[in-house]
PDB file of C-alpha atoms in Angstrom:
ATOM      1  CA  UNK A   1     -46.653 -42.519 131.948  1.00 72.00           C
ATOM      2  CA  UNK A   2     -44.106 -43.083 133.785  1.00 68.00           C
ATOM      3  CA  UNK A   3     -43.973 -40.353 136.188  1.00 67.00           C
ATOM      4  CA  UNK A   4     -47.045 -42.126 137.131  1.00 68.00           C
ATOM      5  CA  UNK A   5     -45.935 -45.593 137.204  1.00 61.00           C
ATOM      6  CA  UNK A   6     -42.947 -44.056 139.486  1.00 62.00           C
ATOM      7  CA  UNK A   7     -45.253 -42.245 141.577  1.00 65.00           C
ATOM      8  CA  UNK A   8     -48.031 -45.518 141.954  1.00 71.00           C
ATOM      9  CA  UNK A   9     -45.278 -47.700 142.458  1.00 59.00           C
ATOM     10  CA  UNK A  10     -44.410 -46.259 145.518  1.00 60.00           C
ATOM     11  CA  UNK A  11     -47.476 -45.425 147.259  1.00 73.00           C
ATOM     12  CA  UNK A  12     -48.019 -49.282 146.622  1.00 75.00           C
ATOM     13  CA  UNK A  13     -44.672 -50.285 148.251  1.00 72.00           C
ATOM     14  CA  UNK A  14     -45.293 -47.441 150.911  1.00 74.00           C
ATOM     15  CA  UNK A  15     -48.893 -49.357 151.376  1.00 87.00           C
ATOM     16  CA  UNK A  16     -47.488 -53.187 151.310  1.00 90.00           C
ATOM     17  CA  UNK A  17     -44.585 -52.486 154.522  1.00 91.00           C
ATOM     18  CA  UNK A  18     -48.115 -50.468 156.414  1.00 92.00           C
ATOM     19  CA  UNK A  19     -50.223 -54.378 155.386  1.00 95.00           C
ATOM     20  CA  UNK A  20     -47.428 -56.115 156.644  1.00 96.00           C
ATOM     21  CA  UNK A  21     -46.957 -54.433 159.363  1.00 96.00           C
ATOM     22  CA  UNK A  22     -50.235 -55.374 160.309  1.00 96.00           C
ATOM     23  CA  UNK A  23     -50.845 -58.997 158.952  1.00 96.00           C
ATOM     24  CA  UNK A  24     -47.628 -60.284 161.156  1.00 97.00           C
ATOM     25  CA  UNK A  25     -48.784 -57.916 163.944  1.00 97.00           C
ATOM     26  CA  UNK A  26     -52.406 -59.778 163.859  1.00 97.00           C
ATOM     27  CA  UNK A  27     -51.127 -63.732 163.282  1.00 97.00           C
ATOM     28  CA  UNK A  28     -48.044 -63.602 165.489  1.00 97.00           C
ATOM     29  CA  UNK A  29     -46.395 -65.949 163.456  1.00 98.00           C
ATOM     30  CA  UNK A  30     -43.584 -68.361 164.097  1.00 98.00           C
ATOM     31  CA  UNK A  31     -42.127 -68.966 160.765  1.00 98.00           C
ATOM     32  CA  UNK A  32     -42.414 -66.880 157.620  1.00 98.00           C
ATOM     33  CA  UNK A  33     -41.740 -69.260 154.494  1.00 97.00           C
ATOM     34  CA  UNK A  34     -42.460 -66.651 150.758  1.00 96.00           C
ATOM     35  CA  UNK A  35     -42.622 -68.361 147.413  1.00 92.00           C
ATOM     36  CA  UNK A  36     -41.375 -65.806 145.210  1.00 82.00           C
ATOM     37  CA  UNK A  37     -43.767 -64.156 144.745  1.00 83.00           C
ATOM     38  CA  UNK A  38     -43.853 -59.960 145.532  1.00 86.00           C
ATOM     39  CA  UNK A  39     -46.640 -60.435 147.124  1.00 89.00           C
ATOM     40  CA  UNK A  40     -44.406 -62.337 149.480  1.00 92.00           C
ATOM     41  CA  UNK A  41     -41.840 -59.730 149.825  1.00 93.00           C
ATOM     42  CA  UNK A  42     -43.265 -56.727 152.430  1.00 94.00           C
ATOM     43  CA  UNK A  43     -44.407 -59.505 154.852  1.00 96.00           C
ATOM     44  CA  UNK A  44     -41.157 -62.014 154.437  1.00 97.00           C
ATOM     45  CA  UNK A  45     -39.091 -58.652 154.725  1.00 95.00           C
ATOM     46  CA  UNK A  46     -41.035 -57.342 157.774  1.00 97.00           C
ATOM     47  CA  UNK A  47     -41.044 -60.701 159.695  1.00 98.00           C
ATOM     48  CA  UNK A  48     -37.199 -60.672 158.920  1.00 97.00           C
ATOM     49  CA  UNK A  49     -36.697 -57.103 160.260  1.00 96.00           C
ATOM     50  CA  UNK A  50     -38.819 -58.289 163.606  1.00 97.00           C
ATOM     51  CA  UNK A  51     -35.857 -61.408 163.703  1.00 98.00           C
ATOM     52  CA  UNK A  52     -38.651 -64.253 162.760  1.00 98.00           C
ATOM     53  CA  UNK A  53     -37.727 -67.449 161.212  1.00 98.00           C
ATOM     54  CA  UNK A  54     -37.900 -66.890 157.691  1.00 98.00           C
ATOM     55  CA  UNK A  55     -37.381 -68.634 154.386  1.00 98.00           C
ATOM     56  CA  UNK A  56     -37.662 -68.703 150.656  1.00 97.00           C
ATOM     57  CA  UNK A  57     -38.583 -71.295 148.145  1.00 97.00           C
ATOM     58  CA  UNK A  58     -37.487 -70.729 144.383  1.00 95.00           C
ATOM     59  CA  UNK A  59     -39.001 -73.665 142.132  1.00 94.00           C
ATOM     60  CA  UNK A  60     -36.550 -71.944 139.256  1.00 94.00           C
ATOM     61  CA  UNK A  61     -33.307 -73.347 137.889  1.00 93.00           C
ATOM     62  CA  UNK A  62     -32.556 -69.593 138.191  1.00 91.00           C
ATOM     63  CA  UNK A  63     -34.228 -66.888 141.395  1.00 92.00           C
ATOM     64  CA  UNK A  64     -36.643 -64.130 140.299  1.00 88.00           C
ATOM     65  CA  UNK A  65     -36.137 -60.540 141.552  1.00 89.00           C
ATOM     66  CA  UNK A  66     -38.150 -61.222 144.868  1.00 92.00           C
ATOM     67  CA  UNK A  67     -36.449 -64.405 145.392  1.00 94.00           C
ATOM     68  CA  UNK A  68     -32.874 -62.600 145.319  1.00 92.00           C
ATOM     69  CA  UNK A  69     -33.593 -59.453 147.273  1.00 93.00           C
ATOM     70  CA  UNK A  70     -34.961 -61.740 150.126  1.00 96.00           C
ATOM     71  CA  UNK A  71     -31.969 -64.428 149.670  1.00 96.00           C
ATOM     72  CA  UNK A  72     -30.002 -61.794 151.792  1.00 95.00           C
ATOM     73  CA  UNK A  73     -32.179 -61.133 154.487  1.00 97.00           C
ATOM     74  CA  UNK A  74     -34.151 -64.814 155.655  1.00 98.00           C
ATOM     75  CA  UNK A  75     -32.420 -67.538 157.259  1.00 98.00           C
ATOM     76  CA  UNK A  76     -33.010 -69.962 155.032  1.00 98.00           C
ATOM     77  CA  UNK A  77     -33.283 -70.229 151.194  1.00 98.00           C
ATOM     78  CA  UNK A  78     -34.998 -73.339 150.123  1.00 97.00           C
ATOM     79  CA  UNK A  79     -34.480 -74.399 146.053  1.00 96.00           C
ATOM     80  CA  UNK A  80     -35.827 -76.638 143.490  1.00 94.00           C
ATOM     81  CA  UNK A  81     -33.218 -77.427 141.493  1.00 93.00           C
ATOM     82  CA  UNK A  82     -29.048 -77.484 142.508  1.00 93.00           C
ATOM     83  CA  UNK A  83     -27.991 -76.223 140.088  1.00 92.00           C
ATOM     84  CA  UNK A  84     -29.361 -73.073 141.548  1.00 93.00           C
ATOM     85  CA  UNK A  85     -27.364 -72.772 144.761  1.00 95.00           C
ATOM     86  CA  UNK A  86     -24.154 -71.058 142.864  1.00 93.00           C
ATOM     87  CA  UNK A  87     -26.863 -68.403 142.058  1.00 93.00           C
ATOM     88  CA  UNK A  88     -27.119 -66.416 145.575  1.00 95.00           C
ATOM     89  CA  UNK A  89     -24.564 -64.894 147.278  1.00 93.00           C
ATOM     90  CA  UNK A  90     -24.460 -66.856 150.565  1.00 95.00           C
ATOM     91  CA  UNK A  91     -24.904 -70.342 149.659  1.00 94.00           C
ATOM     92  CA  UNK A  92     -24.046 -71.971 152.845  1.00 95.00           C
ATOM     93  CA  UNK A  93     -27.700 -70.735 153.309  1.00 96.00           C
ATOM     94  CA  UNK A  94     -29.473 -72.280 150.713  1.00 97.00           C
ATOM     95  CA  UNK A  95     -30.862 -75.517 151.142  1.00 97.00           C
ATOM     96  CA  UNK A  96     -31.562 -78.118 148.105  1.00 97.00           C
ATOM     97  CA  UNK A  97     -35.590 -79.284 149.303  1.00 96.00           C
ATOM     98  CA  UNK A  98     -37.481 -79.703 144.913  1.00 94.00           C
ATOM     99  CA  UNK A  99     -40.512 -78.571 144.361  1.00 95.00           C
ATOM    100  CA  UNK A 100     -43.350 -80.182 146.557  1.00 93.00           C
ATOM    101  CA  UNK A 101     -45.637 -82.140 144.240  1.00 96.00           C
ATOM    102  CA  UNK A 102     -48.918 -83.069 145.392  1.00 95.00           C
ATOM    103  CA  UNK A 103     -49.097 -87.407 145.854  1.00 97.00           C
ATOM    104  CA  UNK A 104     -52.200 -87.846 143.109  1.00 97.00           C
ATOM    105  CA  UNK A 105     -48.981 -88.532 141.299  1.00 97.00           C
ATOM    106  CA  UNK A 106     -47.982 -91.623 143.069  1.00 97.00           C
ATOM    107  CA  UNK A 107     -51.436 -92.980 142.978  1.00 97.00           C
ATOM    108  CA  UNK A 108     -51.704 -95.629 139.941  1.00 97.00           C
ATOM    109  CA  UNK A 109     -49.308 -97.266 138.133  1.00 97.00           C
ATOM    110  CA  UNK A 110     -48.916 -96.476 134.311  1.00 96.00           C
ATOM    111  CA  UNK A 111     -50.740 -99.659 133.674  1.00 97.00           C
ATOM    112  CA  UNK A 112     -53.964 -98.296 135.927  1.00 98.00           C
ATOM    113  CA  UNK A 113     -53.857 -95.072 134.666  1.00 98.00           C
ATOM    114  CA  UNK A 114     -54.666 -96.695 131.041  1.00 97.00           C
ATOM    115  CA  UNK A 115     -57.051 -98.912 132.570  1.00 97.00           C
ATOM    116  CA  UNK A 116     -58.809 -95.962 133.606  1.00 97.00           C
ATOM    117  CA  UNK A 117     -59.055 -93.935 130.969  1.00 96.00           C
ATOM    118  CA  UNK A 118     -60.169 -97.437 128.746  1.00 94.00           C
ATOM    119  CA  UNK A 119     -57.050 -98.017 126.669  1.00 93.00           C
ATOM    120  CA  UNK A 120     -56.968-101.560 125.472  1.00 91.00           C
ATOM    121  CA  UNK A 121     -54.222-101.649 122.857  1.00 92.00           C
ATOM    122  CA  UNK A 122     -50.230-101.378 123.002  1.00 91.00           C
ATOM    123  CA  UNK A 123     -50.139 -98.205 121.352  1.00 92.00           C
ATOM    124  CA  UNK A 124     -47.924 -95.832 123.799  1.00 95.00           C
ATOM    125  CA  UNK A 125     -49.517 -92.938 124.801  1.00 96.00           C
ATOM    126  CA  UNK A 126     -48.030 -89.283 123.870  1.00 96.00           C
ATOM    127  CA  UNK A 127     -49.289 -85.962 126.277  1.00 98.00           C
ATOM    128  CA  UNK A 128     -49.411 -82.410 125.394  1.00 97.00           C
ATOM    129  CA  UNK A 129     -50.257 -79.301 126.856  1.00 96.00           C
ATOM    130  CA  UNK A 130     -48.594 -76.133 126.978  1.00 94.00           C
ATOM    131  CA  UNK A 131     -50.102 -74.459 130.008  1.00 82.00           C
ATOM    132  CA  UNK A 132     -53.278 -73.935 131.792  1.00 66.00           C
ATOM    133  CA  UNK A 133     -54.950 -71.831 129.109  1.00 62.00           C
ATOM    134  CA  UNK A 134     -52.581 -73.284 126.044  1.00 63.00           C
ATOM    135  CA  UNK A 135     -50.226 -71.013 123.894  1.00 87.00           C
ATOM    136  CA  UNK A 136     -51.299 -69.861 120.728  1.00 91.00           C
ATOM    137  CA  UNK A 137     -47.965 -70.602 119.147  1.00 91.00           C
ATOM    138  CA  UNK A 138     -47.375 -74.207 119.762  1.00 94.00           C
ATOM    139  CA  UNK A 139     -51.172 -75.077 119.598  1.00 94.00           C
ATOM    140  CA  UNK A 140     -50.754 -73.742 115.976  1.00 92.00           C
ATOM    141  CA  UNK A 141     -47.638 -76.131 115.967  1.00 92.00           C
ATOM    142  CA  UNK A 142     -50.044 -79.034 117.016  1.00 92.00           C
ATOM    143  CA  UNK A 143     -52.135 -78.086 114.425  1.00 90.00           C
ATOM    144  CA  UNK A 144     -49.406 -79.335 112.123  1.00 88.00           C
ATOM    145  CA  UNK A 145     -48.053 -82.488 114.410  1.00 90.00           C
ATOM    146  CA  UNK A 146     -52.276 -83.761 114.212  1.00 87.00           C
ATOM    147  CA  UNK A 147     -51.733 -83.264 109.824  1.00 83.00           C
ATOM    148  CA  UNK A 148     -49.102 -85.787 110.702  1.00 82.00           C
ATOM    149  CA  UNK A 149     -51.685 -88.676 111.540  1.00 72.00           C
ATOM    150  CA  UNK A 150     -51.721 -91.759 109.301  1.00 60.00           C
ATOM    151  CA  UNK A 151     -55.557 -93.214 110.547  1.00 52.00           C
ATOM    152  CA  UNK A 152     -54.912 -96.087 108.904  1.00 53.00           C
ATOM    153  CA  UNK A 153     -51.584 -96.674 111.127  1.00 66.00           C
ATOM    154  CA  UNK A 154     -51.894 -94.690 114.192  1.00 74.00           C
ATOM    155  CA  UNK A 155     -48.389 -95.258 115.891  1.00 83.00           C
ATOM    156  CA  UNK A 156     -50.061 -93.813 119.213  1.00 90.00           C
ATOM    157  CA  UNK A 157     -52.557 -92.768 121.618  1.00 92.00           C
ATOM    158  CA  UNK A 158     -52.846 -88.330 121.608  1.00 93.00           C
ATOM    159  CA  UNK A 159     -54.684 -86.135 124.833  1.00 95.00           C
ATOM    160  CA  UNK A 160     -54.247 -82.619 123.788  1.00 95.00           C
ATOM    161  CA  UNK A 161     -54.890 -79.894 126.577  1.00 95.00           C
ATOM    162  CA  UNK A 162     -56.003 -77.149 124.062  1.00 94.00           C
ATOM    163  CA  UNK A 163     -57.050 -74.225 126.617  1.00 93.00           C
ATOM    164  CA  UNK A 164     -58.892 -71.156 125.997  1.00 92.00           C
ATOM    165  CA  UNK A 165     -57.546 -71.835 121.869  1.00 93.00           C
ATOM    166  CA  UNK A 166     -60.176 -75.304 122.326  1.00 93.00           C
ATOM    167  CA  UNK A 167     -62.633 -73.851 120.037  1.00 93.00           C
ATOM    168  CA  UNK A 168     -60.671 -73.005 117.135  1.00 92.00           C
ATOM    169  CA  UNK A 169     -58.860 -75.743 116.956  1.00 92.00           C
ATOM    170  CA  UNK A 170     -61.459 -78.637 116.681  1.00 90.00           C
ATOM    171  CA  UNK A 171     -63.129 -75.978 113.895  1.00 91.00           C
ATOM    172  CA  UNK A 172     -59.579 -76.669 112.016  1.00 91.00           C
ATOM    173  CA  UNK A 173     -58.810 -79.939 112.675  1.00 88.00           C
ATOM    174  CA  UNK A 174     -62.421 -80.159 110.803  1.00 87.00           C
ATOM    175  CA  UNK A 175     -61.798 -77.955 108.431  1.00 88.00           C
ATOM    176  CA  UNK A 176     -58.266 -80.053 107.157  1.00 84.00           C
ATOM    177  CA  UNK A 177     -60.617 -83.112 107.825  1.00 81.00           C
ATOM    178  CA  UNK A 178     -58.762 -84.260 110.632  1.00 78.00           C
ATOM    179  CA  UNK A 179     -61.828 -86.746 112.622  1.00 71.00           C
ATOM    180  CA  UNK A 180     -60.441 -86.851 116.589  1.00 72.00           C
ATOM    181  CA  UNK A 181     -61.820 -90.022 118.860  1.00 68.00           C
ATOM    182  CA  UNK A 182     -62.054 -92.970 116.670  1.00 60.00           C
ATOM    183  CA  UNK A 183     -58.306 -93.219 115.609  1.00 72.00           C
ATOM    184  CA  UNK A 184     -57.079 -92.794 119.468  1.00 81.00           C
ATOM    185  CA  UNK A 185     -56.500 -88.991 119.664  1.00 86.00           C
ATOM    186  CA  UNK A 186     -58.330 -86.852 122.199  1.00 91.00           C
ATOM    187  CA  UNK A 187     -58.247 -82.692 122.080  1.00 93.00           C
ATOM    188  CA  UNK A 188     -59.544 -81.121 125.385  1.00 94.00           C
ATOM    189  CA  UNK A 189     -60.374 -77.657 125.973  1.00 94.00           C
ATOM    190  CA  UNK A 190     -58.629 -78.476 129.902  1.00 94.00           C
ATOM    191  CA  UNK A 191     -57.048 -81.456 131.857  1.00 95.00           C
ATOM    192  CA  UNK A 192     -58.843 -81.727 134.832  1.00 95.00           C
ATOM    193  CA  UNK A 193     -57.430 -85.595 135.445  1.00 96.00           C
ATOM    194  CA  UNK A 194     -53.296 -84.325 134.427  1.00 97.00           C
ATOM    195  CA  UNK A 195     -52.350 -87.134 137.467  1.00 97.00           C
ATOM    196  CA  UNK A 196     -54.304 -89.680 135.544  1.00 98.00           C
ATOM    197  CA  UNK A 197     -53.102 -88.615 132.597  1.00 98.00           C
ATOM    198  CA  UNK A 198     -49.796 -88.145 133.030  1.00 98.00           C
ATOM    199  CA  UNK A 199     -49.606 -91.441 135.008  1.00 98.00           C
ATOM    200  CA  UNK A 200     -50.147 -92.676 131.323  1.00 98.00           C
ATOM    201  CA  UNK A 201     -48.389 -91.018 129.273  1.00 98.00           C
ATOM    202  CA  UNK A 202     -45.054 -92.183 127.652  1.00 97.00           C
ATOM    203  CA  UNK A 203     -43.728 -89.096 126.769  1.00 98.00           C
ATOM    204  CA  UNK A 204     -45.009 -85.823 127.509  1.00 98.00           C
ATOM    205  CA  UNK A 205     -45.279 -82.916 125.719  1.00 98.00           C
ATOM    206  CA  UNK A 206     -44.993 -79.472 127.060  1.00 97.00           C
ATOM    207  CA  UNK A 207     -43.777 -76.000 128.584  1.00 97.00           C
ATOM    208  CA  UNK A 208     -40.799 -76.337 131.719  1.00 96.00           C
ATOM    209  CA  UNK A 209     -42.378 -74.518 133.926  1.00 94.00           C
ATOM    210  CA  UNK A 210     -41.017 -75.397 137.281  1.00 93.00           C
ATOM    211  CA  UNK A 211     -43.929 -77.276 139.210  1.00 93.00           C
ATOM    212  CA  UNK A 212     -44.476 -79.416 135.451  1.00 95.00           C
ATOM    213  CA  UNK A 213     -40.734 -80.240 135.602  1.00 95.00           C
ATOM    214  CA  UNK A 214     -41.063 -81.526 139.595  1.00 95.00           C
ATOM    215  CA  UNK A 215     -43.927 -83.557 138.183  1.00 97.00           C
ATOM    216  CA  UNK A 216     -42.231 -84.821 135.062  1.00 97.00           C
ATOM    217  CA  UNK A 217     -39.008 -86.220 137.180  1.00 95.00           C
ATOM    218  CA  UNK A 218     -41.529 -87.404 140.116  1.00 95.00           C
ATOM    219  CA  UNK A 219     -43.140 -89.801 138.061  1.00 96.00           C
ATOM    220  CA  UNK A 220     -39.947 -90.293 135.519  1.00 97.00           C
ATOM    221  CA  UNK A 221     -41.575 -89.717 132.976  1.00 98.00           C
ATOM    222  CA  UNK A 222     -39.738 -88.892 129.450  1.00 98.00           C
ATOM    223  CA  UNK A 223     -40.653 -85.500 127.838  1.00 98.00           C
ATOM    224  CA  UNK A 224     -40.126 -83.070 124.453  1.00 98.00           C
ATOM    225  CA  UNK A 225     -39.532 -79.805 126.705  1.00 98.00           C
ATOM    226  CA  UNK A 226     -40.306 -76.560 125.263  1.00 97.00           C
ATOM    227  CA  UNK A 227     -40.024 -73.576 127.328  1.00 96.00           C
ATOM    228  CA  UNK A 228     -41.877 -70.653 127.084  1.00 94.00           C
ATOM    229  CA  UNK A 229     -39.925 -67.211 125.903  1.00 92.00           C
ATOM    230  CA  UNK A 230     -41.953 -64.868 126.882  1.00 89.00           C
ATOM    231  CA  UNK A 231     -41.038 -65.272 131.082  1.00 88.00           C
ATOM    232  CA  UNK A 232     -38.898 -63.902 132.471  1.00 85.00           C
ATOM    233  CA  UNK A 233     -35.198 -64.049 133.080  1.00 86.00           C
ATOM    234  CA  UNK A 234     -36.131 -66.571 130.208  1.00 91.00           C
ATOM    235  CA  UNK A 235     -36.100 -69.203 133.653  1.00 92.00           C
ATOM    236  CA  UNK A 236     -37.836 -71.906 131.357  1.00 95.00           C
ATOM    237  CA  UNK A 237     -35.621 -72.412 129.472  1.00 96.00           C
ATOM    238  CA  UNK A 238     -32.889 -73.234 132.226  1.00 95.00           C
ATOM    239  CA  UNK A 239     -35.118 -75.457 133.932  1.00 96.00           C
ATOM    240  CA  UNK A 240     -35.617 -77.503 130.326  1.00 97.00           C
ATOM    241  CA  UNK A 241     -31.169 -77.269 130.215  1.00 96.00           C
ATOM    242  CA  UNK A 242     -30.996 -79.047 133.601  1.00 95.00           C
ATOM    243  CA  UNK A 243     -32.996 -82.168 132.717  1.00 96.00           C
ATOM    244  CA  UNK A 244     -31.245 -81.846 129.227  1.00 97.00           C
ATOM    245  CA  UNK A 245     -28.276 -81.692 130.408  1.00 96.00           C
ATOM    246  CA  UNK A 246     -28.537 -85.391 132.705  1.00 94.00           C
ATOM    247  CA  UNK A 247     -30.131 -87.132 129.458  1.00 96.00           C
ATOM    248  CA  UNK A 248     -33.873 -86.879 131.244  1.00 96.00           C
ATOM    249  CA  UNK A 249     -35.369 -84.751 128.773  1.00 98.00           C
ATOM    250  CA  UNK A 250     -35.200 -83.187 124.871  1.00 98.00           C
ATOM    251  CA  UNK A 251     -35.326 -79.727 124.953  1.00 98.00           C
ATOM    252  CA  UNK A 252     -36.833 -77.834 121.355  1.00 97.00           C
ATOM    253  CA  UNK A 253     -36.687 -74.155 121.104  1.00 96.00           C
ATOM    254  CA  UNK A 254     -39.990 -72.836 120.074  1.00 94.00           C
ATOM    255  CA  UNK A 255     -38.246 -71.099 116.757  1.00 92.00           C
ATOM    256  CA  UNK A 256     -37.339 -74.403 115.665  1.00 92.00           C
ATOM    257  CA  UNK A 257     -41.021 -76.390 116.142  1.00 88.00           C
ATOM    258  CA  UNK A 258     -41.329 -76.351 112.330  1.00 78.00           C
ATOM    259  CA  UNK A 259     -42.727 -77.988 109.786  1.00 73.00           C
ATOM    260  CA  UNK A 260     -42.982 -81.852 110.857  1.00 88.00           C
ATOM    261  CA  UNK A 261     -39.644 -81.506 113.726  1.00 92.00           C
ATOM    262  CA  UNK A 262     -41.923 -82.096 117.206  1.00 93.00           C
ATOM    263  CA  UNK A 263     -43.574 -85.045 115.472  1.00 92.00           C
ATOM    264  CA  UNK A 264     -40.147 -86.584 114.482  1.00 92.00           C
ATOM    265  CA  UNK A 265     -38.960 -86.145 117.832  1.00 94.00           C
ATOM    266  CA  UNK A 266     -41.790 -88.142 119.627  1.00 94.00           C
ATOM    267  CA  UNK A 267     -42.031 -90.239 117.611  1.00 91.00           C
ATOM    268  CA  UNK A 268     -38.755 -90.908 116.990  1.00 93.00           C
ATOM    269  CA  UNK A 269     -39.143 -90.943 121.241  1.00 95.00           C
ATOM    270  CA  UNK A 270     -41.932 -93.651 120.921  1.00 94.00           C
ATOM    271  CA  UNK A 271     -40.027 -95.832 118.731  1.00 92.00           C
ATOM    272  CA  UNK A 272     -36.281 -95.973 120.351  1.00 95.00           C
ATOM    273  CA  UNK A 273     -37.436 -97.756 123.879  1.00 95.00           C
ATOM    274  CA  UNK A 274     -33.588 -97.866 125.445  1.00 97.00           C
ATOM    275  CA  UNK A 275     -33.342 -93.997 125.143  1.00 97.00           C
ATOM    276  CA  UNK A 276     -36.894 -93.579 126.492  1.00 97.00           C
ATOM    277  CA  UNK A 277     -35.874 -96.199 129.929  1.00 97.00           C
ATOM    278  CA  UNK A 278     -32.647 -94.113 129.651  1.00 97.00           C
ATOM    279  CA  UNK A 279     -34.193 -90.910 130.242  1.00 97.00           C
ATOM    280  CA  UNK A 280     -36.408 -92.650 132.799  1.00 97.00           C
ATOM    281  CA  UNK A 281     -33.147 -93.927 134.809  1.00 96.00           C
TER     282      UNK A 281
END
């Protein structure tokens, strides 16, 4: 099986090189920029071979395999984190650009976003999501988090994106006798208006992908980051540590999200306005 995979990879590599030559011939680019994915490698490398200006952008705090390989041949390496510069052999070609954030995230103030969501009281807002598809491990942890609610004195509004786990989460919450909606808690399948709900949030509970961290830092939102342990080179934990080391986020490892730890961390943060203000700064 390993031999078959090796033969397949060599065939794909040869095919990709031919396709890259054809693409560059047809498009005749003035500049080629790669964004770190495997698909960008053959085209950026072909452009560099032809001395066409090239660049590669790495959003994470540590370079992936593609970025590391292309950094040797491109003219410029753009990085999302200043801490990433030291990861490259030639720091002189590395520029700290950050990672682009779409303009929607800057459209509303916290007060405007709360009004659009119909929030009329003074309770803070917790936003939680664990990736576009959700994450079963963390969604199960959220059941325990939600079991800590005090229906008669719910201290905050809570919007949670469950992803593909939405159906069984709803069933399990009902089985546990937890009522949604009336007490300020909303569980959605997907969060299609992320700029709106993130603008309204006082604390965000989420993973530590580069794009999410860029959004959090762009609009200065305190966060409790639980990095996914199932990513290449553990890059999400390294992303999260950049913020945590500067006091801008709380880093909580997935293995430590036991019992009521996540809820207690969130509640403590919500009750400590000076700490949140410091995280925002």
